[in-house]
């Protein structure tokens, strides 16, 4: 089921400062910021060749990363995103195995314009997992 690592996501308190650090200090290629109101985040992607780093800052009221940043004020690793060939088949297989899918269980369109789902971190050893249709 599990395919490539699509990205590692880091929650940051200040996206502008994080972009400057990655672009200027680390010399990385960083995309322009993209607002994803349905996910309550603003994101950029850092291209590191074999995968991407997603930098996330909260957007709007009730952002799903607000609580994470309250606990980790300087930021930190938020989730890993793996690619799957068929997200609905993956979801059904995971649910049948007892894993919890967050939200209403239906994929939402993610930052790459493809369907995504999130899996409960307590079912995967403390790490939030995002699945993206490849
Ligand atoms: Co992500």
Coordinates of N, CA, C and O and ligand atoms in Angstrom, one line a residue:
X1 N 0.8 -1.2 0.0 CA 0.0 0.0 0.0 C 0.9 1.3 0.0 O 0.6 2.2 -0.8
X2 N 1.9 1.3 0.9 CA 2.6 2.5 1.1 C 3.6 2.7 0.0 O 4.4 1.8 -0.4
X3 N 3.6 3.9 -0.6 CA 4.5 4.3 -1.6 C 5.6 5.2 -1.2 O 6.1 5.1 0.0
X4 N 6.1 6.1 -2.0 CA 7.2 7.0 -1.7 C 6.8 8.0 -0.6 O 5.7 8.3 -0.4
X5 N 7.9 8.5 0.1 CA 7.7 9.6 1.1 C 7.5 10.8 0.2 O 8.4 11.2 -0.5
X6 N 6.3 11.4 0.3 CA 6.1 12.6 -0.5 C 6.7 13.9 0.1 O 7.3 14.7 -0.5
X7 N 6.5 14.0 1.5 CA 7.1 15.1 2.2 C 7.1 14.9 3.7 O 6.3 14.0 4.2
X8 N 7.9 15.6 4.4 CA 8.0 15.7 5.8 C 7.4 17.1 6.1 O 7.9 18.1 5.5
X9 N 6.4 17.2 7.0 CA 5.9 18.6 7.3 C 6.3 19.1 8.6 O 6.3 18.4 9.6
X10 N 6.7 20.3 8.6 CA 7.2 21.0 9.9 C 6.2 22.1 10.1 O 6.0 23.0 9.2
X11 N 5.6 22.2 11.3 CA 4.8 23.3 11.7 C 5.8 24.4 12.2 O 6.7 24.2 12.9
X12 N 5.5 25.7 11.7 CA 6.4 26.8 12.1 C 5.5 27.9 12.6 O 4.4 28.1 12.1
X13 N 5.9 28.7 13.6 CA 5.1 29.8 14.0 C 5.1 31.0 13.1 O 4.2 31.8 13.1
X14 N 6.1 31.1 12.2 CA 6.2 32.3 11.3 C 6.7 31.8 9.9 O 7.9 31.6 9.8
X15 N 5.8 31.7 9.0 CA 6.2 31.1 7.7 C 7.2 32.0 7.0 O 8.1 31.5 6.3
X16 N 7.0 33.3 7.1 CA 8.0 34.2 6.4 C 9.4 34.0 6.9 O 10.4 34.0 6.1
X17 N 9.5 33.9 8.2 CA 10.8 33.7 8.8 C 11.4 32.3 8.4 O 12.6 32.2 8.1
X18 N 10.5 31.3 8.4 CA 11.0 30.0 8.0 C 11.4 29.9 6.6 O 12.5 29.3 6.2
X19 N 10.7 30.6 5.7 CA 11.1 30.6 4.3 C 12.5 31.3 4.1 O 13.3 30.8 3.4
X20 N 12.6 32.4 4.9 CA 13.9 33.1 4.8 C 15.1 32.2 5.3 O 16.1 32.2 4.7
X21 N 14.8 31.5 6.3 CA 15.9 30.6 6.9 C 16.2 29.5 5.9 O 17.4 29.2 5.6
X22 N 15.2 28.9 5.2 CA 15.5 27.8 4.3 C 16.1 28.4 3.0 O 17.0 27.8 2.4
X23 N 15.6 29.5 2.5 CA 16.0 30.1 1.2 C 17.4 30.7 1.4 O 18.3 30.4 0.6
X24 N 17.6 31.5 2.4 CA 18.8 32.3 2.5 C 19.9 31.6 3.3 O 21.0 31.7 2.9
X25 N 19.5 31.0 4.4 CA 20.5 30.4 5.3 C 20.9 29.0 4.8 O 22.1 28.7 4.7
X26 N 19.9 28.2 4.4 CA 20.2 26.9 3.9 C 20.4 26.8 2.4 O 20.8 25.8 1.9
X27 N 20.0 27.9 1.7 CA 20.2 27.9 0.3 C 19.3 27.0 -0.5 O 19.7 26.4 -1.5
X28 N 18.1 26.8 0.0 CA 17.1 25.8 -0.6 C 16.2 26.5 -1.5 O 16.0 27.7 -1.5
X29 N 15.7 25.7 -2.4 CA 14.6 26.1 -3.4 C 13.3 26.0 -2.7 O 12.9 24.9 -2.2
X30 N 12.6 27.1 -2.5 CA 11.3 27.1 -1.8 C 10.2 27.7 -2.7 O 10.4 28.7 -3.4
X31 N 9.0 27.0 -2.7 CA 7.9 27.5 -3.5 C 7.3 28.8 -2.9 O 7.6 29.1 -1.7
X32 N 6.4 29.4 -3.6 CA 5.7 30.6 -3.1 C 4.6 30.1 -2.1 O 4.0 29.0 -2.3
X33 N 4.2 30.9 -1.1 CA 3.2 30.5 -0.1 C 1.9 30.2 -0.8 O 1.5 30.9 -1.7
X34 N 1.2 29.2 -0.2 CA -0.1 28.8 -0.8 C -1.1 28.7 0.4 O -0.8 28.0 1.4
X35 N -2.2 29.4 0.4 CA -3.2 29.3 1.4 C -4.1 28.1 1.2 O -4.6 28.0 0.1
X36 N -4.3 27.3 2.2 CA -5.3 26.2 2.1 C -6.3 26.3 3.2 O -6.2 25.7 4.2
X37 N -7.3 27.2 2.9 CA -8.3 27.5 4.0 C -9.0 26.2 4.5 O -9.3 26.1 5.7
X38 N -9.2 25.3 3.6 CA -10.0 24.1 4.0 C -9.2 23.3 5.0 O -9.8 22.5 5.8
X39 N -7.9 23.4 5.0 CA -7.0 22.7 5.9 C -6.5 23.6 7.1 O -5.8 23.1 7.9
X40 N -6.9 24.9 7.0 CA -6.5 25.8 8.1 C -5.0 26.1 8.1 O -4.4 26.3 9.2
X41 N -4.3 26.1 7.0 CA -2.9 26.3 7.0 C -2.5 27.1 5.7 O -3.2 27.2 4.7
X42 N -1.3 27.7 5.9 CA -0.6 28.3 4.7 C 0.7 27.5 4.6 O 1.4 27.3 5.6
X43 N 1.1 27.1 3.4 CA 2.2 26.2 3.2 C 3.2 26.7 2.1 O 2.8 27.4 1.2
X44 N 4.4 26.3 2.2 CA 5.4 26.3 1.1 C 6.0 24.9 1.1 O 5.9 24.1 2.1
X45 N 6.6 24.6 0.0 CA 7.4 23.3 -0.1 C 8.9 23.7 -0.4 O 9.2 24.5 -1.2
X46 N 9.8 23.0 0.3 CA 11.2 23.1 0.1 C 11.6 21.8 -0.7 O 11.3 20.7 -0.2
X47 N 12.2 22.0 -1.8 CA 12.6 20.9 -2.7 C 14.0 20.4 -2.3 O 14.9 21.2 -2.3
X48 N 14.1 19.2 -1.8 CA 15.4 18.7 -1.4 C 15.8 17.5 -2.2 O 16.6 16.6 -1.8
X49 N 15.3 17.4 -3.4 CA 15.7 16.4 -4.3 C 15.1 15.0 -4.2 O 14.3 14.6 -5.0
X50 N 15.3 14.3 -3.1 CA 14.7 13.0 -2.9 C 13.3 13.1 -2.3 O 12.6 12.1 -2.3
X51 N 13.0 14.2 -1.7 CA 11.6 14.4 -1.1 C 11.4 15.9 -1.0 O 12.2 16.7 -1.5
X52 N 10.3 16.3 -0.3 CA 10.1 17.7 0.0 C 9.9 17.9 1.5 O 9.5 17.0 2.2
X53 N 10.1 19.1 1.9 CA 9.8 19.5 3.3 C 8.6 20.5 3.1 O 8.7 21.5 2.4
X54 N 7.5 20.3 3.8 CA 6.4 21.2 3.8 C 6.5 22.0 5.1 O 6.6 21.5 6.2
X55 N 6.5 23.3 4.9 CA 6.5 24.2 6.1 C 5.1 24.8 6.2 O 4.5 25.3 5.2
X56 N 4.5 24.6 7.4 CA 3.1 25.0 7.6 C 3.0 26.0 8.7 O 3.6 25.9 9.8
X57 N 2.1 27.0 8.5 CA 1.7 28.0 9.6 C 0.2 28.0 9.6 O -0.5 27.8 8.6
X58 N -0.3 28.3 10.8 CA -1.8 28.3 11.0 C -2.4 29.4 10.1 O -1.8 30.4 9.9
X59 N -3.6 29.1 9.6 CA -4.4 30.0 8.9 C -5.8 30.0 9.4 O -6.5 29.0 9.4
X60 N -6.3 31.2 9.9 CA -7.7 31.3 10.3 C -7.9 30.7 11.7 O -7.0 30.2 12.4
X61 N -9.2 30.8 12.1 CA -9.6 30.3 13.4 C -9.6 28.8 13.4 O -10.0 28.1 12.4
X62 N -9.3 28.2 14.6 CA -9.4 26.7 14.7 C -8.5 25.9 13.8 O -8.8 24.8 13.4
X63 N -7.3 26.5 13.5 CA -6.4 25.8 12.6 C -6.0 24.5 13.3 O -5.7 24.5 14.5
X64 N -5.9 23.3 12.6 CA -5.5 22.1 13.2 C -4.1 22.1 13.7 O -3.7 21.2 14.5
X65 N -3.3 23.1 13.3 CA -1.9 23.1 13.9 C -1.7 24.1 15.0 O -0.6 24.2 15.6
X66 N -2.8 24.8 15.4 CA -2.7 25.8 16.4 C -2.3 25.1 17.8 O -1.4 25.6 18.5
X67 N -3.0 24.0 18.1 CA -2.7 23.3 19.3 C -1.3 22.8 19.4 O -0.6 22.8 20.4
X68 N -0.8 22.3 18.2 CA 0.5 21.7 18.1 C 1.5 22.8 18.4 O 2.5 22.7 19.2
X69 N 1.3 24.0 17.8 CA 2.3 25.1 18.1 C 2.2 25.7 19.5 O 3.2 26.2 20.0
X70 N 1.0 25.6 20.1 CA 0.9 26.0 21.5 C 1.8 25.1 22.4 O 2.4 25.6 23.3
X71 N 1.9 23.8 22.0 CA 2.7 22.9 22.8 C 4.2 23.0 22.3 O 5.1 22.6 23.1
X72 N 4.4 23.4 21.1 CA 5.8 23.4 20.5 C 6.0 24.8 19.9 O 5.9 25.0 18.7
X73 N 6.2 25.8 20.8 CA 6.1 27.2 20.3 C 7.2 27.6 19.2 O 6.9 28.5 18.4
X74 N 8.3 26.9 19.2 CA 9.3 27.2 18.2 C 9.1 26.4 16.9 O 9.8 26.5 16.0
X75 N 8.1 25.5 16.9 CA 7.8 24.7 15.8 C 8.3 23.2 16.0 O 8.9 22.9 17.0
X76 N 8.0 22.4 15.0 CA 8.5 21.0 15.1 C 7.9 20.1 14.0 O 7.1 20.6 13.2
X77 N 8.3 18.8 14.0 CA 7.8 17.9 13.0 C 6.3 17.6 13.2 O 6.0 17.2 14.3
X78 N 5.5 17.8 12.2 CA 4.1 17.7 12.4 C 3.5 16.4 11.8 O 2.7 15.8 12.4
X79 N 3.9 16.1 10.6 CA 3.4 14.8 9.9 C 4.4 14.4 8.8 O 5.2 15.1 8.4
X80 N 4.2 13.1 8.4 CA 4.9 12.5 7.3 C 3.8 12.2 6.2 O 2.7 11.8 6.6
X81 N 4.1 12.5 5.0 CA 3.1 12.2 3.9 C 3.7 11.1 3.0 O 4.7 11.3 2.4
X82 N 2.9 10.0 2.9 CA 3.3 8.9 2.0 C 2.3 8.9 0.8 O 1.1 9.2 1.0
X83 N 2.8 8.5 -0.3 CA 2.0 8.3 -1.5 C 1.3 6.9 -1.5 O 2.0 5.9 -1.1
X84 N 0.1 6.9 -2.0 CA -0.6 5.6 -2.2 C -1.2 5.7 -3.6 O -1.6 6.7 -4.1
X85 N -1.3 4.5 -4.2 CA -1.8 4.4 -5.6 C -3.3 4.7 -5.6 O -3.8 5.3 -6.6
X86 N -4.1 4.2 -4.6 CA -5.5 4.3 -4.6 C -6.0 4.7 -3.2 O -6.0 3.9 -2.3
X87 N -6.3 6.0 -3.0 CA -6.5 6.5 -1.6 C -7.8 5.8 -1.0 O -7.8 5.6 0.2
X88 N -8.8 5.6 -1.8 CA -10.0 5.0 -1.2 C -9.8 3.6 -0.9 O -10.3 3.1 0.2
X89 N -9.1 2.8 -1.7 CA -8.7 1.4 -1.3 C -7.9 1.4 -0.1 O -8.1 0.6 0.8
X90 N -6.9 2.3 0.0 CA -6.0 2.4 1.2 C -6.8 2.7 2.4 O -6.7 2.1 3.5
X91 N -7.7 3.7 2.3 CA -8.6 4.0 3.5 C -9.4 2.8 3.9 O -9.5 2.5 5.1
X92 N -10.0 2.1 3.0 CA -10.9 1.0 3.4 C -10.1 -0.1 4.0 O -10.5 -0.7 5.0
X93 N -8.9 -0.4 3.5 CA -8.0 -1.4 4.0 C -7.6 -1.0 5.5 O -7.6 -1.8 6.4
X94 N -7.2 0.3 5.7 CA -6.8 0.7 7.0 C -7.9 0.7 8.0 O -7.7 0.3 9.1
X95 N -9.1 1.1 7.6 CA -10.2 1.1 8.5 C -10.6 -0.3 8.9 O -10.9 -0.6 10.1
X96 N -10.5 -1.2 7.9 CA -10.8 -2.7 8.2 C -9.7 -3.2 9.2 O -10.1 -4.1 10.0
X97 N -8.5 -2.6 9.2 CA -7.5 -3.1 10.1 C -7.6 -2.4 11.5 O -6.7 -2.6 12.3
X98 N -8.5 -1.5 11.6 CA -8.7 -0.8 12.9 C -8.1 0.6 13.0 O -8.2 1.2 14.1
X99 N -7.5 1.1 12.0 CA -6.8 2.4 12.0 C -7.9 3.5 11.9 O -8.9 3.3 11.2
X100 N -7.7 4.6 12.6 CA -8.6 5.7 12.6 C -8.2 6.7 11.6 O -7.1 7.2 11.6
X101 N -9.2 7.1 10.7 CA -9.0 8.1 9.7 C -9.6 9.4 10.3 O -10.7 9.4 10.8
X102 N -8.9 10.5 10.2 CA -9.3 11.7 10.8 C -10.4 12.4 10.0 O -10.6 12.1 8.8
X103 N -11.2 13.3 10.6 CA -12.2 14.0 9.9 C -13.4 13.1 9.6 O -13.7 12.2 10.3
X104 N -14.1 13.4 8.5 CA -15.3 12.6 8.1 C -14.9 11.3 7.4 O -15.8 10.6 6.9
X105 N -13.6 11.1 7.2 CA -13.2 9.9 6.5 C -13.1 10.0 5.0 O -12.7 9.0 4.4
X106 N -13.5 11.1 4.5 CA -13.4 11.3 3.1 C -12.2 12.2 2.7 O -11.9 13.1 3.4
X107 N -11.5 11.8 1.6 CA -10.3 12.6 1.2 C -10.7 14.1 0.9 O -11.8 14.3 0.4
X108 N -9.8 15.0 1.3 CA -9.9 16.4 0.9 C -8.8 16.6 -0.1 O -7.8 15.9 -0.2
X109 N -8.9 17.7 -0.9 CA -7.9 18.0 -1.9 C -6.7 18.7 -1.1 O -7.0 19.7 -0.4
X110 N -5.5 18.2 -1.3 CA -4.4 18.7 -0.6 C -3.6 19.8 -1.3 O -4.0 20.2 -2.4
X111 N -2.4 20.1 -0.9 CA -1.6 21.2 -1.4 C -1.1 20.9 -2.8 O -0.8 21.8 -3.6
X112 N -1.1 19.6 -3.3 CA -0.7 19.3 -4.6 C -1.9 19.1 -5.6 O -1.7 18.5 -6.7
X113 N -3.1 19.4 -5.1 CA -4.3 19.2 -5.9 C -4.7 17.8 -6.0 O -5.5 17.4 -6.9
X114 N -4.2 17.0 -5.1 CA -4.6 15.5 -5.1 C -5.3 15.2 -3.8 O -5.0 15.9 -2.8
X115 N -6.1 14.1 -3.8 CA -6.8 13.8 -2.6 C -5.9 13.3 -1.5 O -4.9 12.6 -1.7
X116 N -6.1 13.8 -0.2 CA -5.3 13.4 0.9 C -6.2 13.0 2.1 O -7.4 13.4 2.2
X117 N -5.7 12.2 3.0 CA -6.3 11.7 4.2 C -5.3 11.8 5.3 O -4.1 11.6 5.1
X118 N -5.7 11.9 6.6 CA -4.8 11.9 7.7 C -5.2 10.7 8.6 O -6.4 10.4 8.8
X119 N -4.2 10.0 9.2 CA -4.5 8.9 10.1 C -4.1 9.3 11.5 O -3.1 10.0 11.7
X120 N -4.8 8.8 12.5 CA -4.7 9.2 13.9 C -3.2 8.8 14.3 O -2.8 7.7 14.2
X121 N -2.5 9.8 14.9 CA -1.2 9.5 15.4 C -1.1 8.4 16.4 O -0.1 7.7 16.5
X122 N -2.1 8.2 17.2 CA -2.0 7.2 18.3 C -2.0 5.8 17.7 O -1.6 4.9 18.3
X123 N -2.5 5.7 16.5 CA -2.4 4.4 15.8 C -1.1 4.1 15.2 O -0.8 2.9 14.7
X124 N -0.2 5.1 15.0 CA 1.0 4.9 14.4 C 2.2 5.5 15.2 O 3.0 6.3 14.7
X125 N 2.2 5.2 16.5 CA 3.4 5.4 17.3 C 3.7 6.9 17.5 O 4.9 7.2 17.5
X126 N 2.6 7.7 17.5 CA 2.8 9.1 17.9 C 3.1 10.0 16.7 O 3.3 11.2 16.8
X127 N 3.1 9.4 15.4 CA 3.3 10.3 14.3 C 2.0 10.4 13.4 O 1.4 9.4 13.0
X128 N 1.6 11.6 13.2 CA 0.5 11.9 12.3 C 0.9 11.5 10.8 O 2.0 11.9 10.4
X129 N 0.1 10.7 10.2 CA 0.4 10.3 8.8 C -0.6 10.9 7.8 O -1.8 10.8 8.1
X130 N -0.1 11.5 6.8 CA -0.9 11.9 5.7 C -0.7 10.9 4.5 O 0.4 10.5 4.2
X131 N -1.8 10.6 3.9 CA -1.7 9.8 2.7 C -2.1 10.6 1.5 O -3.1 11.4 1.6
X132 N -1.4 10.6 0.4 CA -1.7 11.4 -0.8 C -1.8 10.4 -2.0 O -0.9 9.6 -2.2
X133 N -2.9 10.6 -2.7 CA -3.0 9.8 -3.9 C -1.9 10.1 -4.9 O -1.6 11.3 -5.1
X134 N -1.1 9.1 -5.4 CA 0.0 9.5 -6.3 C -0.4 9.7 -7.7 O -1.5 9.4 -8.1
Ligands
LIG1 CO1 1.3 17.5 4.3

